[in-house]
Coordinates of C-alpha atoms and ligand atoms in Angstrom, one line a residue:
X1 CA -22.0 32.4 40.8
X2 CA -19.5 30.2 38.6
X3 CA -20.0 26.6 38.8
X4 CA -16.8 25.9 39.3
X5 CA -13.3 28.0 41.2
X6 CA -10.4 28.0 39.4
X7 CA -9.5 25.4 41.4
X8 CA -11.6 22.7 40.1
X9 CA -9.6 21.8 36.9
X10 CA -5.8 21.2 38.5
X11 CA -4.5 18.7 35.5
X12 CA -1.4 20.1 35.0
X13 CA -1.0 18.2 31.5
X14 CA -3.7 20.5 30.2
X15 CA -2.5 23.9 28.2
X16 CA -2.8 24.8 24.7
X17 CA 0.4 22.5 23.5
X18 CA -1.9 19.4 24.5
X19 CA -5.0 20.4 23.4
X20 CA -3.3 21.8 19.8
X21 CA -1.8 17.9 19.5
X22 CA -5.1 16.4 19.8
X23 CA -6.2 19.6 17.2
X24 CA -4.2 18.6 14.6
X25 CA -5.0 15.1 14.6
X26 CA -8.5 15.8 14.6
X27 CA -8.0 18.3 12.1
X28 CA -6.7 16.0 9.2
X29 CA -8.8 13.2 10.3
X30 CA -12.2 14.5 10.2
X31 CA -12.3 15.9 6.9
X32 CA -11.7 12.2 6.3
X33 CA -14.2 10.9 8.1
X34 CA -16.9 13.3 6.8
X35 CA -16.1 13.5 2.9
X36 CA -16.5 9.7 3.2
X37 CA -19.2 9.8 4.6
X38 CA -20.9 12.3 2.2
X39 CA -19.5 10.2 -0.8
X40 CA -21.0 7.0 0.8
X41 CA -24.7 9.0 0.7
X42 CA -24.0 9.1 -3.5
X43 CA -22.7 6.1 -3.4
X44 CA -26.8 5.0 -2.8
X45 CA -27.8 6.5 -5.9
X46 CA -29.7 9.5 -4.4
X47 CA -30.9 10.3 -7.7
X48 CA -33.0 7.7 -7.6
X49 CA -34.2 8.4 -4.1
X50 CA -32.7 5.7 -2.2
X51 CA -30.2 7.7 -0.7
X52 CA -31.1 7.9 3.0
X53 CA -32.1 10.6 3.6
X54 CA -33.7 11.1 0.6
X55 CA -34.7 15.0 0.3
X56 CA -32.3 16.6 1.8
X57 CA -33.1 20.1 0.1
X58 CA -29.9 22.6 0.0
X59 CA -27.6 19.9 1.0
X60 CA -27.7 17.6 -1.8
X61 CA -25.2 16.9 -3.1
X62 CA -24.3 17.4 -6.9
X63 CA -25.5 14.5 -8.9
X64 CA -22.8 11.8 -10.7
X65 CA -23.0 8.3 -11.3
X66 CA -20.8 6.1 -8.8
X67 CA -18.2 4.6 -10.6
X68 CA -17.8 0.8 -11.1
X69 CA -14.2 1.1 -11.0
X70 CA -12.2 0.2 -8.9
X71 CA -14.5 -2.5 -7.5
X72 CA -12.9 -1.6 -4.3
X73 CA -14.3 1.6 -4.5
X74 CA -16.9 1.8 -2.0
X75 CA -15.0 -0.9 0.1
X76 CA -12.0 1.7 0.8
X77 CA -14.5 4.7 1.1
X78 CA -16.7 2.6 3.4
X79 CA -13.8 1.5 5.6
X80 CA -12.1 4.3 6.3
X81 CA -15.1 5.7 6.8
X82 CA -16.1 3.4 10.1
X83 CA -12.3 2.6 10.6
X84 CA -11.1 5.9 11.1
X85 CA -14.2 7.3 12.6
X86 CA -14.2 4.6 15.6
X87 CA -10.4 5.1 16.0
X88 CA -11.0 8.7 16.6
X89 CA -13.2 8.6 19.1
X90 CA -10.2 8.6 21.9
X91 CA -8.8 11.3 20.3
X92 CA -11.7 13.5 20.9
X93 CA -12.4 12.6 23.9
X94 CA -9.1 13.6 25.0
X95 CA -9.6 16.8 23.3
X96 CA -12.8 17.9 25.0
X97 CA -11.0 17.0 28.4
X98 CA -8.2 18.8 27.8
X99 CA -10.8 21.7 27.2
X100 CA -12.4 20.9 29.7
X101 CA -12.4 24.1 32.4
X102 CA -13.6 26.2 29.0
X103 CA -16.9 24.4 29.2
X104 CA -17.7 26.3 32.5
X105 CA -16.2 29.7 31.6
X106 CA -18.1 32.1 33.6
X107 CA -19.9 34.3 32.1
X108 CA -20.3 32.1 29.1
X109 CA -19.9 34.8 26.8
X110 CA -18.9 38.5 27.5
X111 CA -19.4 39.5 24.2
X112 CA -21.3 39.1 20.8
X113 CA -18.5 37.9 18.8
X114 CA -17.9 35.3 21.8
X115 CA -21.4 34.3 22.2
X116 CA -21.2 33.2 18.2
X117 CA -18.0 31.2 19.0
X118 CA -19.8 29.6 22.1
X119 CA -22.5 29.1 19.4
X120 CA -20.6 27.1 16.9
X121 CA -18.5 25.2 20.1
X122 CA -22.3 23.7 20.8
X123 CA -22.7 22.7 17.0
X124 CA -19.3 21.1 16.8
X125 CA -19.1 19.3 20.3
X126 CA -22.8 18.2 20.3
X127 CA -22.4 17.7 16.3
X128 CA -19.4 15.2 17.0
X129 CA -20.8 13.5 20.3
X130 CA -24.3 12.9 18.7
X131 CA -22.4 11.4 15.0
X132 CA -20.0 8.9 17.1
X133 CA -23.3 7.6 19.3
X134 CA -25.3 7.3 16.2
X135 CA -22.5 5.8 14.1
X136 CA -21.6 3.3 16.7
X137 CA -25.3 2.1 17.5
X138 CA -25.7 2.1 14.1
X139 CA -22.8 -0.9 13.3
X140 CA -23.6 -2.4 16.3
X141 CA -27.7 -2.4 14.8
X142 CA -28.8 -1.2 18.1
X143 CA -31.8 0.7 17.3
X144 CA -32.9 2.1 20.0
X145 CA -33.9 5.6 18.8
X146 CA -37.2 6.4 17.2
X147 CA -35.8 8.1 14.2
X148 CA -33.9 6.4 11.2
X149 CA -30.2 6.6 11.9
X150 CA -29.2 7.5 8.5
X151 CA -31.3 10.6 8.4
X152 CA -30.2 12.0 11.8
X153 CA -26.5 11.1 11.2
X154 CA -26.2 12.9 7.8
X155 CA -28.0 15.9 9.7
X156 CA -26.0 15.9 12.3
X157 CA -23.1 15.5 10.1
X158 CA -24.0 18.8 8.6
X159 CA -24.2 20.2 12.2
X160 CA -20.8 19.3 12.7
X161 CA -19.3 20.6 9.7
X162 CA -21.1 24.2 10.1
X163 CA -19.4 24.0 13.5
X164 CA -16.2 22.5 12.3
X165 CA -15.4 25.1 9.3
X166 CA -15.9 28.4 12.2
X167 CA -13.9 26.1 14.9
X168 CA -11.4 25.8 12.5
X169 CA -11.1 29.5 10.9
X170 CA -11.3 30.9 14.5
X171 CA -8.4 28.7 16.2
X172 CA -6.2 27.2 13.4
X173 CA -3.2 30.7 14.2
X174 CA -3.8 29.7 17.9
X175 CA -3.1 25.9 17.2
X176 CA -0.4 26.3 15.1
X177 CA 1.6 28.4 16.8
X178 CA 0.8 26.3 20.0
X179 CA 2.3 23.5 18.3
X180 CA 5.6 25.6 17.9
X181 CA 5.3 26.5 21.8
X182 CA 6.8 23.2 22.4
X183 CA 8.6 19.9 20.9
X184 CA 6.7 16.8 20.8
X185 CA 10.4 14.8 20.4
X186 CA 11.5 16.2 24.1
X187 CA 8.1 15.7 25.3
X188 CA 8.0 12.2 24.4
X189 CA 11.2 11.9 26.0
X190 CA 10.1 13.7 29.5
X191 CA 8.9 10.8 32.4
X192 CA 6.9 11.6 35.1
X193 CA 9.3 12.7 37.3
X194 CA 10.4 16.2 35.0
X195 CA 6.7 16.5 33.4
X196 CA 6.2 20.5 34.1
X197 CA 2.8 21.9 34.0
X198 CA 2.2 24.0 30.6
X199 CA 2.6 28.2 31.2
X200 CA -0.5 29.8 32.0
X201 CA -2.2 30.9 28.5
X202 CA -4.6 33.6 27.7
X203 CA -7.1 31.0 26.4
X204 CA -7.3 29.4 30.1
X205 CA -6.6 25.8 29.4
X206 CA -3.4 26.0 31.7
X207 CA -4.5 25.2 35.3
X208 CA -4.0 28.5 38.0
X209 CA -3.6 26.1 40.4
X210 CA -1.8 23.3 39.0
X211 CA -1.5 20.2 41.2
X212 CA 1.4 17.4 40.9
X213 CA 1.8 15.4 37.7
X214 CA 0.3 11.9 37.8
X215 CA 1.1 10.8 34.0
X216 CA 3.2 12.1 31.7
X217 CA 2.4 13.9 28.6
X218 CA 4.2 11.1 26.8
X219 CA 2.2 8.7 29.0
X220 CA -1.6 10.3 28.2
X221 CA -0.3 10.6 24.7
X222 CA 0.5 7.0 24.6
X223 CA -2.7 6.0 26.2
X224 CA -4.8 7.7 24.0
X225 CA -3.0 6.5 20.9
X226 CA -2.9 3.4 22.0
X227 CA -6.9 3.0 22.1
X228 CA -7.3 5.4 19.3
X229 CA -4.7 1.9 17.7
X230 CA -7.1 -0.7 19.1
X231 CA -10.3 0.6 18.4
X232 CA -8.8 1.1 14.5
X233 CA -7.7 -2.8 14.9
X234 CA -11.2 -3.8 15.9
X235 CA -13.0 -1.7 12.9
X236 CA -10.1 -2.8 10.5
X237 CA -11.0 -6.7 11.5
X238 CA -14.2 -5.9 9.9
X239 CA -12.7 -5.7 6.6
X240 CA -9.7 -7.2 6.5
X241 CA -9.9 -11.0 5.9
X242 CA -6.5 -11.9 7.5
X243 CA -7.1 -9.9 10.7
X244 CA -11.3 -11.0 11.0
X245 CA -10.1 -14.0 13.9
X246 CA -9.4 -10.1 16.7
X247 CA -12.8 -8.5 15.1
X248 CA -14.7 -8.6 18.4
X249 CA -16.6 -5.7 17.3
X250 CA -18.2 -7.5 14.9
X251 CA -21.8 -7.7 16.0
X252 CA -23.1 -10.6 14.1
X253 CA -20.3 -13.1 15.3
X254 CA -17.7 -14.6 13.3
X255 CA -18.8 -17.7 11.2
X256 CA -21.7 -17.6 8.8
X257 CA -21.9 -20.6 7.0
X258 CA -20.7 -23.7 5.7
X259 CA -17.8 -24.2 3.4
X260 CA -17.7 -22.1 0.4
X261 CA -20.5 -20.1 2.0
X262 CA -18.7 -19.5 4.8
X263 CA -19.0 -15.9 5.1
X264 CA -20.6 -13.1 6.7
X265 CA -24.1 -13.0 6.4
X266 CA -26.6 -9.2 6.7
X267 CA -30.0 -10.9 6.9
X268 CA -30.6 -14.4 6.8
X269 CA -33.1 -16.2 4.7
X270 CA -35.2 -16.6 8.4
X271 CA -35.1 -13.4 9.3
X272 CA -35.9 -11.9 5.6
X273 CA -39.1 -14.7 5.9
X274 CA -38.0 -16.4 3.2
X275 CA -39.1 -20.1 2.7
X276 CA -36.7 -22.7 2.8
X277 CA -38.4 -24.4 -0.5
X278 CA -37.8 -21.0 -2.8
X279 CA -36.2 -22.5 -5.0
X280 CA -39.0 -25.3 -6.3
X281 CA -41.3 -22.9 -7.9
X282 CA -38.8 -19.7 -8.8
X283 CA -38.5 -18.2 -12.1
X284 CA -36.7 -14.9 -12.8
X285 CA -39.2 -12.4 -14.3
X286 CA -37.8 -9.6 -16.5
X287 CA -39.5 -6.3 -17.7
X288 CA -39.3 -3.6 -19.3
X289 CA -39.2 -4.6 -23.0
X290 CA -41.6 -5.4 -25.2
X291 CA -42.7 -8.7 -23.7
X292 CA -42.0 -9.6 -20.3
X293 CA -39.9 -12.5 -20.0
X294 CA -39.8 -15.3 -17.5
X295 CA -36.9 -17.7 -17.4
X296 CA -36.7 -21.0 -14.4
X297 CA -33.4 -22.4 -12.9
X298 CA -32.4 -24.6 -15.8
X299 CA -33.1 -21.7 -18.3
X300 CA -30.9 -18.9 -16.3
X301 CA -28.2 -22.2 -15.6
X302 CA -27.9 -22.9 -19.3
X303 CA -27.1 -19.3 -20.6
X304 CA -23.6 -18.0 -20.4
X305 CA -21.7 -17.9 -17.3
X306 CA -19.3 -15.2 -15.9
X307 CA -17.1 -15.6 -12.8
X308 CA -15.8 -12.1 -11.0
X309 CA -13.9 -11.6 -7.7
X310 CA -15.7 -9.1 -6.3
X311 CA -16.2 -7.6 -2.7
X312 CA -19.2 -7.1 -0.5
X313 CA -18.8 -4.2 1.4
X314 CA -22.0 -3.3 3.7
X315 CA -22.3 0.4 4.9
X316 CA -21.8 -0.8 8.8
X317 CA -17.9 -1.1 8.1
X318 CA -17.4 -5.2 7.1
X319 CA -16.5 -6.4 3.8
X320 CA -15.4 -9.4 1.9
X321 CA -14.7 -10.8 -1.0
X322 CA -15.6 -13.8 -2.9
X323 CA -15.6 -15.4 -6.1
X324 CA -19.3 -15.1 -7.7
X325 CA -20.7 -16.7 -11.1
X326 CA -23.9 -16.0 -12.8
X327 CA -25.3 -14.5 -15.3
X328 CA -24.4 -10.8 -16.8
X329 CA -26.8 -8.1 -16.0
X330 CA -26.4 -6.9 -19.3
X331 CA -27.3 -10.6 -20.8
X332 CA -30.1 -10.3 -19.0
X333 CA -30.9 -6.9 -20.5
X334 CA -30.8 -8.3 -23.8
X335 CA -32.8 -11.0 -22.9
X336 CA -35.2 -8.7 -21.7
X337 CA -34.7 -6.9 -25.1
X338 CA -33.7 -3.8 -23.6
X339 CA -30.0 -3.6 -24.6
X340 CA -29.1 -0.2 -23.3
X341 CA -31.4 0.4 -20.3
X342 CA -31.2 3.7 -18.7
X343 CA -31.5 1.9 -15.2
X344 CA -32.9 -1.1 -13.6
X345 CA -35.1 -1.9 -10.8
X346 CA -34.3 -4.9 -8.9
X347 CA -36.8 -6.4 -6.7
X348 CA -36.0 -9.5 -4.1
X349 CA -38.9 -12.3 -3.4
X350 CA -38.7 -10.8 0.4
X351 CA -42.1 -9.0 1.0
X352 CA -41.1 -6.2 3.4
X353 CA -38.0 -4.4 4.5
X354 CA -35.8 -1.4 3.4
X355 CA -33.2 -4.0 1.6
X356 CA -36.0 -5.7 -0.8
X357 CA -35.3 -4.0 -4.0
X358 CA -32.7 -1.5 -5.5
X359 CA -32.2 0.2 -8.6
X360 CA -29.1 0.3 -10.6
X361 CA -27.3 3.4 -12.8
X362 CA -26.9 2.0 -16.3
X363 CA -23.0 1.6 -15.8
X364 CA -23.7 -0.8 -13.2
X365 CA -26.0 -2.7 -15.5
X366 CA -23.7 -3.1 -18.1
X367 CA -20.2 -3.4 -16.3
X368 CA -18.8 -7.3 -17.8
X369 CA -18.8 -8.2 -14.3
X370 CA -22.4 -7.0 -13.0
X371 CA -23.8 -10.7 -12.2
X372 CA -27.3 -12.3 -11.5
X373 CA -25.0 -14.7 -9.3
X374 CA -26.5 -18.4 -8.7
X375 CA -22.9 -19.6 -6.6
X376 CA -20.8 -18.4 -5.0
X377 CA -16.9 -19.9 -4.6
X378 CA -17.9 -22.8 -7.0
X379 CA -21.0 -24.0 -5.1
X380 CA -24.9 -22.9 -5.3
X381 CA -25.4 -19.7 -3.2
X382 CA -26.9 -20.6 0.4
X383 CA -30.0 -20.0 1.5
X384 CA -28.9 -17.2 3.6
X385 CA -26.7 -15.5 1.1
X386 CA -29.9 -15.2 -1.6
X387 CA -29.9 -18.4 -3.3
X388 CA -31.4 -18.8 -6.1
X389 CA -30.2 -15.7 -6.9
X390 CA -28.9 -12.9 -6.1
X391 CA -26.8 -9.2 -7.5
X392 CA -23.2 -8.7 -7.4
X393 CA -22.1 -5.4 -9.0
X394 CA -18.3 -3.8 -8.7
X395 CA -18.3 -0.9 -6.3
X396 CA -22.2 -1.1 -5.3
X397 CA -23.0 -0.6 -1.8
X398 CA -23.6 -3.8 -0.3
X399 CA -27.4 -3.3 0.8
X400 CA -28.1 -3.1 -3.2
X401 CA -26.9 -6.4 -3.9
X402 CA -30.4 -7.6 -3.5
X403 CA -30.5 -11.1 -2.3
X404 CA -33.3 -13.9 -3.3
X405 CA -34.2 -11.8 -6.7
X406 CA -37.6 -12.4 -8.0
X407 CA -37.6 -9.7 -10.8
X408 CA -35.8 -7.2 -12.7
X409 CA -37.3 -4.5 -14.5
X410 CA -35.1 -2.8 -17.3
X411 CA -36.2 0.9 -17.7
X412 CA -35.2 2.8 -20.6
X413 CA -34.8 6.8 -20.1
Ligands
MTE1 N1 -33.4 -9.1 -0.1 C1 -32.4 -8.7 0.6 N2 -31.2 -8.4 0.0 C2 -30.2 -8.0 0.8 C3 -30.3 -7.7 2.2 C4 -31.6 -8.0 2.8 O1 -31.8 -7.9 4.0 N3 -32.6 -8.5 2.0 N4 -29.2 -7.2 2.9 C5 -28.3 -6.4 2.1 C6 -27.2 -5.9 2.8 S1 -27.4 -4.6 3.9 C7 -25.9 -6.4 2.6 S2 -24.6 -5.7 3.3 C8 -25.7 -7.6 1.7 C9 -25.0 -8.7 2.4 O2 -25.0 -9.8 1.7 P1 -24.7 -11.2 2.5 O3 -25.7 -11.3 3.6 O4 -24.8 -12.3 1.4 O5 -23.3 -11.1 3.0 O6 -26.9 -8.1 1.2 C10 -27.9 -7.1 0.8 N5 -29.0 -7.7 0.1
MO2 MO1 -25.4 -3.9 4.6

């Protein structure tokens, strides 16, 4: 017995045109959305195993060193990453209504070829549903799953692409002469009043039965651009500094601080259980050389300054950019008496946590504008943003500019 009569699915907007438009948005836009996202996992430096998930067997990813330049770098990659990926989300839902009645084909499959293609619908619909809930708890930090996030979204990313690449090979003729079926100029010029149901199609999206128009086409197009537009706006307020006053996404609130330190904060000093008196006793500690090295406030204070603008951008989808001065990394390698490290391991004065340490590729090391920063925007760094002292390196992913640094270890190869 089917589920459902032919009668069930009535929408006379649905056919192969619609579904075809919401195809070829989804079709340029995901590739997007997915090669970001793989080059955000290298961005972590998965050769040193802090890529989440770290063994990934057949699907790692060939080895490079992320570049320090542009320092935007992993800003833009990181952005249109959760920017485009939340302003899709309209878009496919729309397509899996519009396909809709095909869910409930009965039989599911009459034949091998179509049980594979039934196969590879479940890895790309579940692949797509299960990455959009994951991503969006995830920059919201609602974890309320059992299993790191990062781990199950680049799985399921895989998922999805498996499903995606057969999708894709099997319906792009179908799409693309689908497209052709109709003109999106005279449908976006059709009201209500003249909006025809689509031909019936051998694919069945076209309702048998189709019942009277309540929207246009131009109308459901409009709607679903339109929160495909504001779900963008929201991510984009994230990132970009003028529009940050409409980010109501933005889980952790608008205002961070005071005055110069007046900006987004991941942790806070509190939360991170770090004591509001750090600073008294601190000293840097530095390894790797010959002798390790330990060097106080005024010490670090009196040896050469740099200032660099560079950005913050965490992996959740919200950057800035401030103006940061410290001390070079690379100063501090020579300090250290390792002038060339082959990498360095960071580690913060916070005891626990998955953000209490990093290591850095030699390039970021020894980029002129790799900082130990002490302030930030001309004053001492707060509390909250890692005072004494914390990294700032061009292009780094934002959880590996460990905050509250107690030591730094230089490693040579
Ligand atoms: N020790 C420590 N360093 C840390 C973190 C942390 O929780 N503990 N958070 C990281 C993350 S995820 C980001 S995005 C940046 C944010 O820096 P901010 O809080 O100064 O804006 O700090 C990074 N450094
Ligand atoms: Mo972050």
């Amino acid at each position: 017995m089917p589920p459902f009569s032919p009668r069930t699915f009535r929408s006379p907007l649905r056919g192969t045109w619609l579904t075809s438009v919401f195809a070829v948005v989804l079709l340029v836009g995901l590739p997007i959305v997915t090669l970001t996202g793989l080059a955000s996992w290298s961005a972590y430096g998965p050769q040193f195993g802090q890529a989440m998930p770290a063994e990934v067997g057949y699907l790692r990813l060939p080895p490079f060193e992320w570049p320090t330049e542009p320092a935007w770098l992993f800003r833009l990659n990181q952005g249109v990453h959760v920017v485009l990926g939340l302003a899709l989300i309209p878009v496919v839902l729309a397509k899996l209504w519009s396909v809709l009645p095909k869910l409930f084909t009965w039989p599911p499959a009459r034949s091998l070829a179509q049980l594979l293609e039934r196969l590879s619908l479940l890895a790309l619909v579940g692949g797509i549903l299960f990455e959009i809930v994951t991503g969006v708890l995830n920059i919201q930090y609602d974890y309320i799953f059992g299993f790191s996030f990062y781990t199950a979204h680049y799985w399921g990313a895989w998922v999805f692409i498996a499903g995606f690449v057969v999708h894709v090979a099997i319906k792009l003729p179908t799409m693309i002469r689908a497209l052709r079926s109709r003109s999106m100029r005279t449908e976006m010029r059709t009201p209500l009043r003249r909006t025809e149901p689509e031909p019936p199609d051998e694919h069945g999206l076209a309702p048998q039965h189709p019942a009277e128009p309540t929207i246009s086409r131009r109308g459901a197009l409009s709607v679903v651009g339109g929160g495909a537009a504001l779900l963008g706006l929201l991510g984009l307020a994230q990132t970009v500094d003028a529009l940050r006053p409409v980010g109501l996404l933005a889980p952790r609130g608008r205002s961070y601080g005071d005055g110069p330190n007046d900006f987004q904060v991941n942790r806070t000093a509190s939360a991170a259980g770090i004591a509001p008196d750090i600073g008294d006793d601190w000293v840097l500690r530095l390894t790797g050389g010959a002798e390790d090295v330990e060097i106080g406030k005024p010490d670090l204070a009196a040896m050469p300054q740099h200032t660099a603008v560079l950005p913050i951008a965490c992996v959740e989808g919200w950057s800035t950019t401030q103006t940061w001065t410290g001390v070079r990394l690379r100063d501090l390698a020579e300090r250290a008496s390792v002038a060339s490290p082959a990498n360095a391991f960071v580690q913060s004065v916070e005891q626990a946590g998955a953000f209490n340490s990093a290591t850095l590729q030699a390039n970021q090391v020894l980029h002129p504008d790799s900082l130990l920063a002490l302030q930030v925007n001309g004053v001492d760094l707060s509390l909250d943003h890692g005072f004494p002292a914390r990294v700032i390196v061009p292009a780094l992913p934002g959880v590996h500019n460990t905050k509250w640094v107690a030591s730094i270890d230089f490693r040579s190869a």
